[in-house]
GROMACS .gro file of C-alpha atoms in nm:
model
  231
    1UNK     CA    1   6.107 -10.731   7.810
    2UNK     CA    2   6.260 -10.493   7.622
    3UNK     CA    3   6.544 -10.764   7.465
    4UNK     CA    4   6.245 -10.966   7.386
    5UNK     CA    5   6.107 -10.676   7.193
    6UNK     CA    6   6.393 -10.635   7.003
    7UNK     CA    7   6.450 -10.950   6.926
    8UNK     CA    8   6.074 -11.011   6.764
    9UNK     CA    9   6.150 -10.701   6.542
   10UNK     CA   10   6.435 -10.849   6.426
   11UNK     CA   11   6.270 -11.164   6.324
   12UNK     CA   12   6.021 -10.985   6.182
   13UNK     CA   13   6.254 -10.749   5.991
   14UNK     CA   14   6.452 -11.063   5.883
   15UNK     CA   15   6.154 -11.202   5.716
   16UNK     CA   16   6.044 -10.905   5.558
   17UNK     CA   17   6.386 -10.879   5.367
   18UNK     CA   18   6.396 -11.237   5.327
   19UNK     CA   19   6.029 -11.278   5.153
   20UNK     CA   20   5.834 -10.942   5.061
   21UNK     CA   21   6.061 -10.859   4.740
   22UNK     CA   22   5.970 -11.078   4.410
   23UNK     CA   23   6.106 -11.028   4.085
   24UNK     CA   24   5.980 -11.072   3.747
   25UNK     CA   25   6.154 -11.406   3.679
   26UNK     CA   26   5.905 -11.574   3.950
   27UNK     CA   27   5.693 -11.831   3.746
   28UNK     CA   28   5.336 -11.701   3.671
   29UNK     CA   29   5.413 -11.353   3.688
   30UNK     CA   30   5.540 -11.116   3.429
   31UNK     CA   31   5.551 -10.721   3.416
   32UNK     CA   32   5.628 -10.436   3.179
   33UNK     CA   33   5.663 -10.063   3.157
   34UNK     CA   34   5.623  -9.873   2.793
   35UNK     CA   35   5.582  -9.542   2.744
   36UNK     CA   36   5.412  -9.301   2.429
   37UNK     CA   37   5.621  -9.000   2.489
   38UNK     CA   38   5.623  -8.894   2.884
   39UNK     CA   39   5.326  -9.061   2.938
   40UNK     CA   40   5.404  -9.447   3.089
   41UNK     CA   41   5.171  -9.752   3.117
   42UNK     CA   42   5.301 -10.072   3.353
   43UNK     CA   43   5.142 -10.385   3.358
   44UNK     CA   44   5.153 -10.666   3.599
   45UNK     CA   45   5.061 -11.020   3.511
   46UNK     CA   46   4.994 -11.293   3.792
   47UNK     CA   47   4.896 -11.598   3.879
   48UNK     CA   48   4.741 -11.675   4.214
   49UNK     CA   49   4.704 -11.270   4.270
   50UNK     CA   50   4.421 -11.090   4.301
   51UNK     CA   51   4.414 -10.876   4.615
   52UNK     CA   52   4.456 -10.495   4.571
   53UNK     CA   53   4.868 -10.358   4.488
   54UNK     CA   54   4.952 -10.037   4.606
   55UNK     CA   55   5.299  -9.905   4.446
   56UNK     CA   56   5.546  -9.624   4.326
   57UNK     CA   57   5.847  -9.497   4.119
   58UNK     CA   58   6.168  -9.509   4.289
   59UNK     CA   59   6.456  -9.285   4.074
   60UNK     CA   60   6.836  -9.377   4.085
   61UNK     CA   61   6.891  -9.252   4.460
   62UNK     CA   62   6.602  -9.444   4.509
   63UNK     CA   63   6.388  -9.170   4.612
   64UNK     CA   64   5.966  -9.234   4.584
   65UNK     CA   65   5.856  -8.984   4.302
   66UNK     CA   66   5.512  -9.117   4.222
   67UNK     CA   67   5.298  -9.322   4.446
   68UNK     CA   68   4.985  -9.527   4.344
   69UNK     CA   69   4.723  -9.584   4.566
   70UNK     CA   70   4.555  -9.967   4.637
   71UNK     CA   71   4.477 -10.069   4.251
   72UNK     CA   72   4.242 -10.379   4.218
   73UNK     CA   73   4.326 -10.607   3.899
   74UNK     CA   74   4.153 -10.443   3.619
   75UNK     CA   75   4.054 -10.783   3.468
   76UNK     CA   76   4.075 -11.140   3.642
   77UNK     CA   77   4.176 -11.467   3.454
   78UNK     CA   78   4.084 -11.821   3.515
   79UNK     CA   79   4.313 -12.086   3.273
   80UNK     CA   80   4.357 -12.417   3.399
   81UNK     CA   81   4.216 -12.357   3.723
   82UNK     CA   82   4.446 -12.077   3.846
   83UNK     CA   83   4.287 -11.717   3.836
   84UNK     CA   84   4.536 -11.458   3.714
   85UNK     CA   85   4.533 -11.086   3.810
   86UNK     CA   86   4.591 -10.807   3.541
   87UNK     CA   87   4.705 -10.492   3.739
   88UNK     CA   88   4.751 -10.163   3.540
   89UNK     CA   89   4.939  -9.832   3.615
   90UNK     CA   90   4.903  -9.529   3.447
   91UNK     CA   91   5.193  -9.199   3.489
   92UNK     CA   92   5.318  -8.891   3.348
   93UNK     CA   93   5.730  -8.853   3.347
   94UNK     CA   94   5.744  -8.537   3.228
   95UNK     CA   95   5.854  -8.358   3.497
   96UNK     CA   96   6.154  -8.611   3.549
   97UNK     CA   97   6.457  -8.689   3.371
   98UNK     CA   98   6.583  -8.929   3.151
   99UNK     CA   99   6.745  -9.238   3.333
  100UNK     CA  100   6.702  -9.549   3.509
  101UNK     CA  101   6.430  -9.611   3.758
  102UNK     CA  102   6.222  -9.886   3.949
  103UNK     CA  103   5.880  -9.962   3.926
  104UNK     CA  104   5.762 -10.155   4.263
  105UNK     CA  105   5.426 -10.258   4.344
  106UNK     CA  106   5.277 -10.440   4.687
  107UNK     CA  107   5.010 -10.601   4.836
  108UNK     CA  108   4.781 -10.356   5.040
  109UNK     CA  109   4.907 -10.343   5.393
  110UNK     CA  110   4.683 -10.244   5.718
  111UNK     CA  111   4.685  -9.975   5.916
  112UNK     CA  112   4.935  -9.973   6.133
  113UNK     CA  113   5.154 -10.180   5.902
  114UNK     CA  114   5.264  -9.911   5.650
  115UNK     CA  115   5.592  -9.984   5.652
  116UNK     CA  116   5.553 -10.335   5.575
  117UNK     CA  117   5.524 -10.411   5.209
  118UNK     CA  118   5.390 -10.747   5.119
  119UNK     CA  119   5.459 -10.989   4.805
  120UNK     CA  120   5.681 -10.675   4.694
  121UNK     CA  121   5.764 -10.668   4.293
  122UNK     CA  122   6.034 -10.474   4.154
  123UNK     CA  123   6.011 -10.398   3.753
  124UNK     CA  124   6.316 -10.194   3.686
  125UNK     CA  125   6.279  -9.970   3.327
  126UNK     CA  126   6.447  -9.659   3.151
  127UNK     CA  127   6.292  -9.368   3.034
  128UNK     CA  128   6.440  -9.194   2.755
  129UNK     CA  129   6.229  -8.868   2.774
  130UNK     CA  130   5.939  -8.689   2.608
  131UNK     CA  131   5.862  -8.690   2.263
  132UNK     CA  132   6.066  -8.346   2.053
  133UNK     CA  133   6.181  -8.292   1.735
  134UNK     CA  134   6.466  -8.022   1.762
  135UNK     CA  135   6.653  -7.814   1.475
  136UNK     CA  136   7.076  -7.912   1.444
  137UNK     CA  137   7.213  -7.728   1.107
  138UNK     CA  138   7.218  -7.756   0.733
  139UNK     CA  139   7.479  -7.787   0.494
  140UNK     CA  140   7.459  -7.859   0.098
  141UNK     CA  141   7.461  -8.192  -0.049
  142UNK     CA  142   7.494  -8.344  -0.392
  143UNK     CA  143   7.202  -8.659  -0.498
  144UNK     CA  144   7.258  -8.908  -0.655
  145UNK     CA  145   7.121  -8.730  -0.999
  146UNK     CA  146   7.389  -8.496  -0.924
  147UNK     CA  147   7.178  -8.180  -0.835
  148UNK     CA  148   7.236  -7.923  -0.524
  149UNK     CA  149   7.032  -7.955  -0.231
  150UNK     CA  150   7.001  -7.823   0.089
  151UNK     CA  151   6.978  -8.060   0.389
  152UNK     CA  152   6.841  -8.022   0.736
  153UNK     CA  153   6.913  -8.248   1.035
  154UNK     CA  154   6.690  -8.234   1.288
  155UNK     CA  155   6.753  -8.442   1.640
  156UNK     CA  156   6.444  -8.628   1.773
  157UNK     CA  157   6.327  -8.836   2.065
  158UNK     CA  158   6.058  -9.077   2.117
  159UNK     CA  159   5.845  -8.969   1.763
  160UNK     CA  160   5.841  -9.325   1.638
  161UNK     CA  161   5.504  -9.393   1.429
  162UNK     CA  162   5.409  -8.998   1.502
  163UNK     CA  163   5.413  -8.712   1.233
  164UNK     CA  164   5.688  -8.489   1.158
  165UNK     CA  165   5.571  -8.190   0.972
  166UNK     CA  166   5.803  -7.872   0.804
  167UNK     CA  167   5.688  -7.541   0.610
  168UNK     CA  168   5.980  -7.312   0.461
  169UNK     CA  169   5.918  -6.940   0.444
  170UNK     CA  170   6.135  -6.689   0.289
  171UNK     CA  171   6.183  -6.333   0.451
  172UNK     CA  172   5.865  -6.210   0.359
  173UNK     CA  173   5.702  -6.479   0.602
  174UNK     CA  174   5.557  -6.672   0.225
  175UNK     CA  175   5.502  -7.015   0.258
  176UNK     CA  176   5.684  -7.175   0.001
  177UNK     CA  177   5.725  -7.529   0.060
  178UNK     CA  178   5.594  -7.818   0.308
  179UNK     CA  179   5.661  -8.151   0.408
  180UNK     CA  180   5.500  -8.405   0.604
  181UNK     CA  181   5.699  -8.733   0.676
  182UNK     CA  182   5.630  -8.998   0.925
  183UNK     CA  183   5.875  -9.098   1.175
  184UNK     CA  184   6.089  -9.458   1.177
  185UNK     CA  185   6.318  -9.484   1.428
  186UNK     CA  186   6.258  -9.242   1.708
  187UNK     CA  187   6.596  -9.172   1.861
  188UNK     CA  188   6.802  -9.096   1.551
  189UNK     CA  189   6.896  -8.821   1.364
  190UNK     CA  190   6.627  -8.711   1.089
  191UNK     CA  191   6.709  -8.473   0.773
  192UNK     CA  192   6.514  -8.415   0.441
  193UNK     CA  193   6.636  -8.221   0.142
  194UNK     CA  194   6.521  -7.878  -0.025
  195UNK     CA  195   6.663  -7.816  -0.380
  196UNK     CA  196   6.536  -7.398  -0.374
  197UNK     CA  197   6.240  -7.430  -0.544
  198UNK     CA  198   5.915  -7.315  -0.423
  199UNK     CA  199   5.714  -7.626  -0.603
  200UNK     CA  200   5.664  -7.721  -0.952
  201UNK     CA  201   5.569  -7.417  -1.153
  202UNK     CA  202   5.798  -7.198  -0.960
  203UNK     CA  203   5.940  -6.978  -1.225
  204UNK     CA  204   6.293  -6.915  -1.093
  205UNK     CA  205   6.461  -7.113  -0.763
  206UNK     CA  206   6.496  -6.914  -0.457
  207UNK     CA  207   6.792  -6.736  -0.412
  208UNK     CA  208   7.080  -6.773  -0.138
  209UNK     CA  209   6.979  -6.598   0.196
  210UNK     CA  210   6.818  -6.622   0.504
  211UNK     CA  211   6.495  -6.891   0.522
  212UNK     CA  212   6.272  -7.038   0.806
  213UNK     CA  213   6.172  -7.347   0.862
  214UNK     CA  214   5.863  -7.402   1.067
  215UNK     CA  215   5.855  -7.738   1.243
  216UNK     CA  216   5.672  -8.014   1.444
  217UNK     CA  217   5.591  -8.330   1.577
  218UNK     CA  218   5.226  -8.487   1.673
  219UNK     CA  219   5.123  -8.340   1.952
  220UNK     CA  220   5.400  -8.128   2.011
  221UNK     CA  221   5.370  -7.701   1.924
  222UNK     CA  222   5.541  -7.592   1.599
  223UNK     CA  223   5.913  -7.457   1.652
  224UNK     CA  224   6.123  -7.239   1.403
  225UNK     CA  225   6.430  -7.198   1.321
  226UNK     CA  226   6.653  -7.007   1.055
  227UNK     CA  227   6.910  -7.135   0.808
  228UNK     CA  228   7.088  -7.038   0.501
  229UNK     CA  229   7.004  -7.140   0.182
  230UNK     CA  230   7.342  -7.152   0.012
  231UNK     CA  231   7.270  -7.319  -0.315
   0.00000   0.00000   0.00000
């Protein structure tokens, strides 16, 4: 009895293997994960599904570190006589690191059947980390016209399409100068240039010393920093 036992569970463990897991490449289904900052939205597409998924995040040592409970499809399709299923996950990384992880999702099981995941899809995706815009150095520069300026670099992470915003203060904690840019690329290095003047109908440029610059991102709270103006 108890070979026979065994030998059922291995059956059924072969199958399992064999059939639950089902990759993006099947035909009808597709899948994504994006993120805005820490925040991440996945999205599964397919055809012939519409039965609740349950799911989690599974980091590089393949360790669960956020489970989703049974999600119906948020919307159903019909197109040429198949109905597809529109599933959609909603999570916060910000407590994890950057690096590669696994997004898997599965068809509701029973009780009793926990451990059996059905129709299993795997959606592997990286996550670069949260939005920040973060002070570097300065060092003087010569334009194009030929004139001094001072340049600040600034490293930043995930700030594509959001506002960066700067305000220089001299050591009297007077505003002198801001500057609101919006961001490009959101993984490179960003600088902009100060040539010493406090704005147009400043009578005389700043002189060499100690300045702050006060600094931000969308959503993120201001930073400061000091550097020398050396011009």
């Amino acid at each position: 009895m108890d070979r026979a036992r065994k030998i059922i569970a291995l059956s059924l463990v072969a199958v399992f293997l064999v059939t639950v897991t089902v990759f993006a490449a099947v035909k009808g289904l597709s899948s994504k994960v994006s993120f805005n900052g820490t925040r991440g939205s996945a999205w599964i597409y397919w055809a012939n599904h519409t039965s609740p998924r349950q799911g989690y995040i599974l980091n590089s040592k393949n360790q669960k570190i956020i489970i989703f409970r049974a999600n119906k499809p948020q919307k159903i399709y019909k197109k040429n006589n198949t109905k597809y299923g529109y599933y959609k996950y909603l999570f916060n990384m910000s407590a994890h690191k950057p690096g590669n992880y696994k997004l898997v999702t599965y068809l509701e099981t029973s009780p009793g059947w926990e451990w059996y995941e059905g129709e299993r899809v795997i959606t592997p995706f990286k996550y670069t980390g949260g939005t920040y815009l973060q002070y570097h150095s300065t060092k003087v520069i010569r334009n194009n016209n030929g004139d001094l300026m001072q340049r600040l670099y600034f490293k930043r992470n995930n700030a594509r399409g959001k506002g960066l915003h700067f305000q220089i203060f001299n050591n009297k904690n007077q505003l002198l100068r801001t500057y609101n840019f919006k961001s490009g690329n959101s993984n490179q290095w960003f600088c902009f240039d100060w040539n010493g003047w406090a704005g147009k109908n400043a009578a005389r440029r700043s002189p060499r010393g100690v300045y702050t610059v006060k600094y931000w991102v969308d959503g993120r709270s201001p930073r400061t920093a000091k550097f020398r103006l050396a011009l």
